[in-house]
Coordinates of C-alpha atoms in Angstrom, one line a residue:
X42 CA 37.5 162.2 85.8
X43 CA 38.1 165.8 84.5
X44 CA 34.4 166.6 84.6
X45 CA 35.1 169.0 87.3
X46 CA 36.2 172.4 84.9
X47 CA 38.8 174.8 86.7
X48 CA 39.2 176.8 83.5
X49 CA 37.2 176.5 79.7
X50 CA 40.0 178.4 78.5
X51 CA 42.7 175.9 79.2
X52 CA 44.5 172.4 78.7
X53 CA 44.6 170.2 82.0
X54 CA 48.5 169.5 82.4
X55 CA 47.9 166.2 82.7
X56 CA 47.1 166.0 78.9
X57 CA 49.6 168.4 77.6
X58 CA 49.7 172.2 77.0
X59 CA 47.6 174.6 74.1
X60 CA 50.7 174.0 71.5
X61 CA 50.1 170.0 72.1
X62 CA 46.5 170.5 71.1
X63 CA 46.9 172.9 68.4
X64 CA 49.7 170.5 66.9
X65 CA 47.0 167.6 67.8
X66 CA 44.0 169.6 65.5
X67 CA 46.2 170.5 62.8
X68 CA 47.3 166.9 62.4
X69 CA 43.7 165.5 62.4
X70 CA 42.3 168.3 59.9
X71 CA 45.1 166.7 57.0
X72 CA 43.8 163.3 57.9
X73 CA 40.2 164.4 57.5
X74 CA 39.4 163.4 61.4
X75 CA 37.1 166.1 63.0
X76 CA 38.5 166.7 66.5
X77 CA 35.3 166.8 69.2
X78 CA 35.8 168.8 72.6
X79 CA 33.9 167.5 75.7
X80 CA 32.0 170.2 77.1
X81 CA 30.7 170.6 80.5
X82 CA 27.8 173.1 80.2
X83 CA 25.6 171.7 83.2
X84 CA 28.4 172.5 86.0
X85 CA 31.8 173.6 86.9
X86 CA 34.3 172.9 89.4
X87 CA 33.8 174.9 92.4
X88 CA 37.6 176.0 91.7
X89 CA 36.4 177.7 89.0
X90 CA 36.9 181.6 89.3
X91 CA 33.0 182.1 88.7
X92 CA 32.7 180.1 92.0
X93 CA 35.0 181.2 94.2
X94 CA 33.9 185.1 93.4
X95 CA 30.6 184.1 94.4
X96 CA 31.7 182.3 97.4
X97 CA 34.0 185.0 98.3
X98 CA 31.1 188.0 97.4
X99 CA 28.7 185.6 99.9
X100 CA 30.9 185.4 102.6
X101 CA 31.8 189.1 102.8
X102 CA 28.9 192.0 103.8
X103 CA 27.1 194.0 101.4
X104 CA 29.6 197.3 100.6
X105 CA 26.2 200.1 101.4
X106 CA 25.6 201.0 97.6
X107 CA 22.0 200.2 95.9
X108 CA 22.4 197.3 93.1
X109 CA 22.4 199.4 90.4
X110 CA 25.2 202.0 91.5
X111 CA 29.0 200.3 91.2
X112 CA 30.1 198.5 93.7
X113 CA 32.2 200.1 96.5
X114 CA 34.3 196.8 97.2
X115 CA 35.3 196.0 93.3
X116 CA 31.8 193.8 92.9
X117 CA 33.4 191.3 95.8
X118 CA 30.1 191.5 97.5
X119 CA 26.8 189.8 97.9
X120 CA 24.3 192.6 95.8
X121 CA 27.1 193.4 93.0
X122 CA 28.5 190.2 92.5
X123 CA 27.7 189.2 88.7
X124 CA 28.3 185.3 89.4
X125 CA 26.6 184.5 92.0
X126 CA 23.7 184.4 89.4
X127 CA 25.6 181.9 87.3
X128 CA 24.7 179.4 90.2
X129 CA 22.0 178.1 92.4
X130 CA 21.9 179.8 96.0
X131 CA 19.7 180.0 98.5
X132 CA 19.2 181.3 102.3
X133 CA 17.9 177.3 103.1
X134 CA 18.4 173.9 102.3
X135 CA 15.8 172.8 100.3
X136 CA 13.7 170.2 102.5
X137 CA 13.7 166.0 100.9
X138 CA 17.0 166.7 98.9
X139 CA 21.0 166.1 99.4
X140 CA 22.0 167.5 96.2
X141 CA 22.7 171.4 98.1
X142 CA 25.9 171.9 100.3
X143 CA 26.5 174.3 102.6
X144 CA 28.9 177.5 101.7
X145 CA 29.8 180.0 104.9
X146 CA 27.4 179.9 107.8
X147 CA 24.2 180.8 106.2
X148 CA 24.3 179.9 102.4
X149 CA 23.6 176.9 100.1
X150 CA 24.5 175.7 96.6
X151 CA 23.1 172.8 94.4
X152 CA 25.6 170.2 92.8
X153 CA 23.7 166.8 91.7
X154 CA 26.5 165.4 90.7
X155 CA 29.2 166.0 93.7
X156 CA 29.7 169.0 96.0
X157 CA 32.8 169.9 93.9
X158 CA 30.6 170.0 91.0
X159 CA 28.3 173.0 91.4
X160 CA 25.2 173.4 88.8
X161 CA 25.3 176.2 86.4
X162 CA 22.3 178.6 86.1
X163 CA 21.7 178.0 82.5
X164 CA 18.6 180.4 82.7
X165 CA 20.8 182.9 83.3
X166 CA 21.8 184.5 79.7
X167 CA 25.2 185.7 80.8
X168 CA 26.0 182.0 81.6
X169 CA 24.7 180.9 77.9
X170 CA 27.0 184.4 76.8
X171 CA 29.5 182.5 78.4
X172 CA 29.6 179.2 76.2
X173 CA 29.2 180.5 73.3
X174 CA 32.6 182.6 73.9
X175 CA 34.0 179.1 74.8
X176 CA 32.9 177.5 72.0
X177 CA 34.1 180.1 69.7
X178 CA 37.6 180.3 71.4
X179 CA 38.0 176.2 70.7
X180 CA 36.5 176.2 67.1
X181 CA 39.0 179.1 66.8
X182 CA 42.0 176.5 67.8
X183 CA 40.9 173.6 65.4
X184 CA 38.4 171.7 67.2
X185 CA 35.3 170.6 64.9
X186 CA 32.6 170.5 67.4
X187 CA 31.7 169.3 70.8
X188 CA 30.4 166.4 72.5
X189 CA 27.8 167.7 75.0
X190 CA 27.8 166.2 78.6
X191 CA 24.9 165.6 81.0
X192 CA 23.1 167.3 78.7
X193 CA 19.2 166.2 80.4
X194 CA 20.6 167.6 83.7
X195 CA 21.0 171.2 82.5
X196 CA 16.9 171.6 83.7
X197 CA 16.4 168.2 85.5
X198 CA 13.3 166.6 84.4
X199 CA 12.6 169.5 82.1
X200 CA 13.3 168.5 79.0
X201 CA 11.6 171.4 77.0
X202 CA 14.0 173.5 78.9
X203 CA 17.0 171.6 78.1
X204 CA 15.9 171.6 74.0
X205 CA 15.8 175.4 74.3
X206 CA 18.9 175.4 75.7
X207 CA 20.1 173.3 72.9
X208 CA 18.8 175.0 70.2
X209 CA 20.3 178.1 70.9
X210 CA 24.0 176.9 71.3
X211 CA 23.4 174.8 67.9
X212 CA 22.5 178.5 66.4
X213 CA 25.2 179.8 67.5
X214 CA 27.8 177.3 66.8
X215 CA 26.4 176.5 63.0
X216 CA 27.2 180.3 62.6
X217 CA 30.4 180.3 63.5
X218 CA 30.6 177.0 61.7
X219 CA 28.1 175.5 59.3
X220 CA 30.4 172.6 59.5
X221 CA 30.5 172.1 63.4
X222 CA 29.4 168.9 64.5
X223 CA 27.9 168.9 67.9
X224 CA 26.6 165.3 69.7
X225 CA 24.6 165.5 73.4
X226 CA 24.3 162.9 76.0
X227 CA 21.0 162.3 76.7
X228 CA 21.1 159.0 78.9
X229 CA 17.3 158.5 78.6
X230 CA 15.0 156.1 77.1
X231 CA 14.2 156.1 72.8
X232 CA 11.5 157.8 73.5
X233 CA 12.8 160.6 75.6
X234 CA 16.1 161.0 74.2
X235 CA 15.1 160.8 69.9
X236 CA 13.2 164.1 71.2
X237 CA 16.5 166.1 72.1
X238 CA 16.8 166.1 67.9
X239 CA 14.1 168.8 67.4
X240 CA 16.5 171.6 68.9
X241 CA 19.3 170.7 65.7
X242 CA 21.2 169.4 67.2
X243 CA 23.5 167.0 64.9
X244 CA 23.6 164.0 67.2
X245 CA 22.0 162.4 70.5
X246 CA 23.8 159.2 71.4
X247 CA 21.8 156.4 71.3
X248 CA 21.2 154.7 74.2
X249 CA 18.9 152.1 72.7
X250 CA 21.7 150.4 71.2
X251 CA 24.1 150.2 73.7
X252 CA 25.2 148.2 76.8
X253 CA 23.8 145.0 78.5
X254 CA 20.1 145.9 77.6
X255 CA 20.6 147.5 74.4
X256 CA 19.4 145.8 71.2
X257 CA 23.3 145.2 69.7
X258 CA 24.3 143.3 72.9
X259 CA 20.5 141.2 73.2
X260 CA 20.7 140.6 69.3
X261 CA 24.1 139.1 69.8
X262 CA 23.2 137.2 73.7
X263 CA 19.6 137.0 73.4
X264 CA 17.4 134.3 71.7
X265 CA 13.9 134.5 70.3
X266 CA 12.5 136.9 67.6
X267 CA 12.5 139.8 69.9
X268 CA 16.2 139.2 69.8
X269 CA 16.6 138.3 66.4
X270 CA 19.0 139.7 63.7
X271 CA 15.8 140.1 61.6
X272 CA 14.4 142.4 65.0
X273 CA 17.8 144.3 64.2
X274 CA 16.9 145.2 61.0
X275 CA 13.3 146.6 61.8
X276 CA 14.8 148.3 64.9
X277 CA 17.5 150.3 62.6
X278 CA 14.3 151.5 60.3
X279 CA 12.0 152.6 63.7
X280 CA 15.6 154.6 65.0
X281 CA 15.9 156.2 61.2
X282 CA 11.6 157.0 61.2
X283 CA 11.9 158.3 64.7
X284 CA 14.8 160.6 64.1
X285 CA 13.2 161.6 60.9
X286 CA 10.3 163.0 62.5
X287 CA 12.4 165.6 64.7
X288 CA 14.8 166.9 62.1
X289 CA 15.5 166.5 58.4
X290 CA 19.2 167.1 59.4
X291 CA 19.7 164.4 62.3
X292 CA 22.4 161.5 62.3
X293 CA 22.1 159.0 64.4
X294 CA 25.2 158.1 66.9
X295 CA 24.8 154.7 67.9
X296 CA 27.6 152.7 70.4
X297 CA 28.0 149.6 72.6
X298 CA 29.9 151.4 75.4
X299 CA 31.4 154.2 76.9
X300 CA 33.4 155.5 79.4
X301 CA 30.7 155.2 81.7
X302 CA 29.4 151.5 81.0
X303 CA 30.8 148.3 81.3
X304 CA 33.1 147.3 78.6
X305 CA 31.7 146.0 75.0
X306 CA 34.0 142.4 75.1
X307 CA 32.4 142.2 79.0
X308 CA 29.0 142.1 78.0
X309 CA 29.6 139.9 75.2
X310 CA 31.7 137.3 77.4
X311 CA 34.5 138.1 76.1
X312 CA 33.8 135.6 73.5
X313 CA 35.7 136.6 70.2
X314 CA 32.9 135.5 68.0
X315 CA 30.2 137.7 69.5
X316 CA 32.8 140.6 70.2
X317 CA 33.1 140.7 66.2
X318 CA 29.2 140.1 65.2
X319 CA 28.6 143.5 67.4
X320 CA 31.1 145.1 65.8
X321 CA 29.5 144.6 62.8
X322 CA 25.9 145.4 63.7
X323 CA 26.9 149.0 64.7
X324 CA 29.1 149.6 61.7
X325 CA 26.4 148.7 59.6
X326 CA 24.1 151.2 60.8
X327 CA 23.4 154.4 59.5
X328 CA 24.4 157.9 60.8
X329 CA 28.0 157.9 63.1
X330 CA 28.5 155.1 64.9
X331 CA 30.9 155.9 68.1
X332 CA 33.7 153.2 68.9
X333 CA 34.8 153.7 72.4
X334 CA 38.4 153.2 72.5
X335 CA 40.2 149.7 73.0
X336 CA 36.6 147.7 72.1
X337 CA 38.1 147.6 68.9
X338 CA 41.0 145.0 70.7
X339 CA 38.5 143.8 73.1
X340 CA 39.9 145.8 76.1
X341 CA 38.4 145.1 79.7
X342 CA 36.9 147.2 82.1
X343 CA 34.1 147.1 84.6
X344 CA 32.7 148.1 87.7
X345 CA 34.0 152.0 88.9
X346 CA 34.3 154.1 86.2
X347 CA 37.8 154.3 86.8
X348 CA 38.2 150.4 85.4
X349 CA 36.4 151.5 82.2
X350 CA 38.7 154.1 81.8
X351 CA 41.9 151.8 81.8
X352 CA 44.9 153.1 79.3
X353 CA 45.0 151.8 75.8
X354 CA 47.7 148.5 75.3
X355 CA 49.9 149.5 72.6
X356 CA 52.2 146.7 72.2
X357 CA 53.3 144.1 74.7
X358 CA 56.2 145.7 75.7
X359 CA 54.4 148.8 77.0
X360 CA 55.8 151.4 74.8
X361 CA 53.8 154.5 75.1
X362 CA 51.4 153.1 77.8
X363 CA 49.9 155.7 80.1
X364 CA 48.8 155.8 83.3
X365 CA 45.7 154.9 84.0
X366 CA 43.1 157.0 86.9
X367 CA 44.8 156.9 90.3
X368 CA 41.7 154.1 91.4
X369 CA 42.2 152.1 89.0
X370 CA 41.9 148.2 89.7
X371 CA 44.3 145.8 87.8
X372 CA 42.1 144.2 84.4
X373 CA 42.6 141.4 83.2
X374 CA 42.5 141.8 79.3
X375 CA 41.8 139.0 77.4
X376 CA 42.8 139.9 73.7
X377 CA 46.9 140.9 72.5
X378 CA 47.9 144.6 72.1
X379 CA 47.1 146.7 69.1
X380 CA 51.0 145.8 67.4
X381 CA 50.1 141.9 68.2
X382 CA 46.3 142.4 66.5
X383 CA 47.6 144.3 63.5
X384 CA 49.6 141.5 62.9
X385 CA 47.0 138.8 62.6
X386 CA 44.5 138.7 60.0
X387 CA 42.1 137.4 62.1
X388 CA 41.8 139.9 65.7
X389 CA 39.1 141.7 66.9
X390 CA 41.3 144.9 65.5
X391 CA 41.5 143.9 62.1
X392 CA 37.9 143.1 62.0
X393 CA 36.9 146.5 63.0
X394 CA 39.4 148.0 60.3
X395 CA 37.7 145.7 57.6
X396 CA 34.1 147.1 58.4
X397 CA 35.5 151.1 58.5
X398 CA 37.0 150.0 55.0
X399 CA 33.7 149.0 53.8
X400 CA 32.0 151.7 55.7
X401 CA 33.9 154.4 54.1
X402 CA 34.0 152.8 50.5
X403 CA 29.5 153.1 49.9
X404 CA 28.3 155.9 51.2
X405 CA 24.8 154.8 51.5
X406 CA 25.6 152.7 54.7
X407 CA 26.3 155.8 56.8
X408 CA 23.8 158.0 55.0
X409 CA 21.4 156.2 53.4
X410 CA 17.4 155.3 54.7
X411 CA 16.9 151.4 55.6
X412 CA 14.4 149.3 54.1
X413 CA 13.9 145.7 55.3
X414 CA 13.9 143.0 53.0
X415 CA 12.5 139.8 52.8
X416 CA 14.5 136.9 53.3
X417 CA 13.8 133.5 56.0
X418 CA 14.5 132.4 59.3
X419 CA 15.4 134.5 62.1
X420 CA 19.1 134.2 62.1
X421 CA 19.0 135.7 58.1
X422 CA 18.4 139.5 57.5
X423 CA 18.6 141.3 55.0
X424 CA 18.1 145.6 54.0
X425 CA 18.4 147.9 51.2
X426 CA 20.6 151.3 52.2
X427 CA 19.6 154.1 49.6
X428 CA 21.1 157.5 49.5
X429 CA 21.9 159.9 46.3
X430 CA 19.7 157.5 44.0
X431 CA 22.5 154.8 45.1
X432 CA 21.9 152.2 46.9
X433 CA 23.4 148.6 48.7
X434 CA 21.9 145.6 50.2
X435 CA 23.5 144.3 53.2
X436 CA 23.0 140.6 54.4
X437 CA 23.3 139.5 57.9
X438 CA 23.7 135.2 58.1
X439 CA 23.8 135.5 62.2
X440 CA 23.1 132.0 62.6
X441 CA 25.7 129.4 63.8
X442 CA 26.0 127.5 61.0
X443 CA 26.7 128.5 56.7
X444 CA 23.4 129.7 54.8
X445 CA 22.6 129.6 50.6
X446 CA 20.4 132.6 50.6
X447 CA 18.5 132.9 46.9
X448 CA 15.5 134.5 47.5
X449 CA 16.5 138.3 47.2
X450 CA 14.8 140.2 44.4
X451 CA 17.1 140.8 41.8
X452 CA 20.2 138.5 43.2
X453 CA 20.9 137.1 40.1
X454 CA 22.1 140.6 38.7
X455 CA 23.7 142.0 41.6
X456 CA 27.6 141.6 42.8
X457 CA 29.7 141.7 45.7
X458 CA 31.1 144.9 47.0
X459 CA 32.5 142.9 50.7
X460 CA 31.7 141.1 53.0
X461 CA 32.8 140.5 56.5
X462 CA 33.6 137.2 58.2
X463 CA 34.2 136.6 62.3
X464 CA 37.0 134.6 60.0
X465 CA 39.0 135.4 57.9
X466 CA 40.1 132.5 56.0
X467 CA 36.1 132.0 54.9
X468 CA 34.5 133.6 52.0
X469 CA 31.3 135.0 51.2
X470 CA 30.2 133.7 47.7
X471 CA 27.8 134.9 45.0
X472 CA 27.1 132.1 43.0
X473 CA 23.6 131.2 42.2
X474 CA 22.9 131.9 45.5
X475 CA 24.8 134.1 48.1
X476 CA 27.0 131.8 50.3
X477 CA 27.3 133.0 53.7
X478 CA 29.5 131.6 56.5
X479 CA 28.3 131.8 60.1
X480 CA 28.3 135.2 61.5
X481 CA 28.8 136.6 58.6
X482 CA 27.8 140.4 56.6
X483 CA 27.6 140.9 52.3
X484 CA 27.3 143.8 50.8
X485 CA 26.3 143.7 47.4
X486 CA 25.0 146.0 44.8
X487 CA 23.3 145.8 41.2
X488 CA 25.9 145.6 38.6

């Protein structure tokens, strides 16, 4: 899974070599893309150098010199070895735990995550000295910031700790580049993980939103008002007045799925309808919005991690198709290639390309503050999106069936900007009232 880091200074050969990624930067930077690095902070691979000089320093007697005179065995040894504080040692095994493994005859090492995965000591200031030359060495090749793994595990159950830890990278890298976008993975609860945003860091993901209990999938599955597309709306105001009150700076970074949870068209049973209607709830949000790749053609993937990880279907020829992880289990995917989708007006694909379109043409949805409006019924919503003293009103008709909605202030005056359909051969309408097909999003703004 590539979590396991051998080297911070180097491309796995699996994905290519240094000139691929440097090519692979330069070519996002003239499209305007902002290239993100995954970085493992929280652990390494205990085939990382920093490891095995520890292990080696631990295995081999002390060379007779006090601490602070050099070393008479070139610091391979167990009282000059710099690294073995970038770890957790210890002469016992901790009693009631079976997250430290056993290294020689009389030594032990923490790794929560898998014995090949050995924690880092992130109290230890030569380890932070450490990522902040790696982070400078990738925003040196092109990369525009870094997608921060595991990031509650760096002080387990210490979240004050981890902040700290957090704030000082984000000082560091905002130096180097004011630009530099950095998100964290905080898999916690609203409460817990909205908290991470008072180090300054850009981005947390958001975790409320996403798979089968977050609010995108029980708005679309659910029934009742606490699953309601009006419930939508006032949850995207709390998420905006939560963040708000850690940092004047935060974005949100909302998403159905990752690479570590069930597939988006899964959870939606793989009904087209629903696979599009979320699609449009969390492009309609404010902040970043993260699509994990192939939910926009409705890929499959569930169970080990390795199924959620399954290569992306190009075409139905399987041109350019990679391998997927070596445990892979055959998926059955439901939906046509990306070639076939592009094709038809009417695919999951084309859908998602419709709502980046709109997305990227008004501003205010990605940065603007949410304000709930008034409209009826459960299955109608309806909010104003203000940023820059500019402003749009998006409608949600999630109900089953067409609606007339007339009773938004000022409709009369205002016009259409889009609007986005689970179909493509039906229209949203302003005429009198605005005429919504089932499952449907307007956009409209004052003329």
């Amino acid at each position: 899974h590539k979590y396991s880091v051998k080297d911070y200074y180097a491309v796995d050969e699996q994905y290519g070599t240094m000139q691929d990624f440097e090519e692979l930067a330069a070519e996002c930077e003239k499209r305007g893309i902002m290239l993100l690095i995954d970085l493992v902070m929280n652990h390494s691979s205990n085939e990382h150098e920093w490891f095995k000089h520890a292990s080696k320093s631990l295995r081999s007697d002390p060379c007779g010199e006090a601490k602070d005179k050099p070393c008479l065995n070139d610091n391979i040894c167990p009282v000059h070895d710099k690294y073995i504080d970038y770890y957790y040692f210890t002469d016992e095994k901790p009693v009631g735990t079976n997250s430290w493994y056993r290294i020689g005859s009389n030594r032990w090492y923490q790794a929560v995550f898998s014995e090949q995965m050995p924690e880092l000591n992130l109290d230890n200031s030569a380890v932070r000295s450490e990522f902040e030359k790696i982070a400078d060495f990738w925003l040196e090749k092109g990369a525009g910031g870094f997608r921060l793994d595991a990031v509650k595990e760096y002080f387990s159950g210490n979240p004050e700790k981890n902040i700290e830890v957090l704030n000082q990278f984000m000082k560091h890298c905002k130096t180097v580049d004011p630009k530099c976008y950095v998100v964290g993975e905080v898999w916690e609860s609203f409460t817990n993980y909205t908290k991470y945003y008072s180090s300054g860091i850009d981005s947390v993901f958001g975790f409320t939103m996403a798979q089968e209990s977050g609010k995108i999938a029980k708005t679309i599955n659910g029934k009742g008002a606490d699953n309601s597309v009006k419930s939508f709306a006032q949850a995207m105001v709390t998420v905006e007045q939560k963040l708000a009150s850690y940092s004047d700076t935060a974005i949100d970074a909302p998403f159905i799925g990752n690479h570590d949870t069930n597939r988006g068209a899964g959870i939606l049973g793989y009904n087209e309808t629903k696979i599009k209607a979320a699609a449009g709830l969390l492009l309609t949000m404010s902040g970043s919005p993260f699509v994990y790749y192939g939910d926009e053609i409705g890929l499959s993937g569930s169970g080990r991690d390795e199924n959620k990880r399954a290569p992306m279907i190009w075409d139905s020829e399987g041109t350019g198709l990679t391998y997927g992880p070596p445990d892979m289990e055959r998926q059955e995917n439901r939906f046509a290639d990306v070639q076939t989708q592009l094709a038809d007006e009417n695919s999951i694909l084309n859908y998602y390309k419709r709502a980046l379109r709109i997305r990227n043409e008004n501003p205010c949805i990605a940065r603007g503050t949410t304000e709930v409006l008034t409209v009826p019924g459960q299955d109608i919503a309806a909010v104003r999106r203000t940023f820059d003293g500019d402003s749009i009103v998006i409608v949600y008709n999630y109900s089953d069936e067409s609606k007339e909605i007339t009773e938004i202030d000022g409709l009369s005056e205002m016009q259409i900007r889009g609007y986005l359909t689970v179909d493509s051969v039906e229209e949203v309408l302003l005429d009198g009232g605005l005429k919504m097909p089932a499952y449907s999003i307007a956009f409209i703004t004052g003329k």
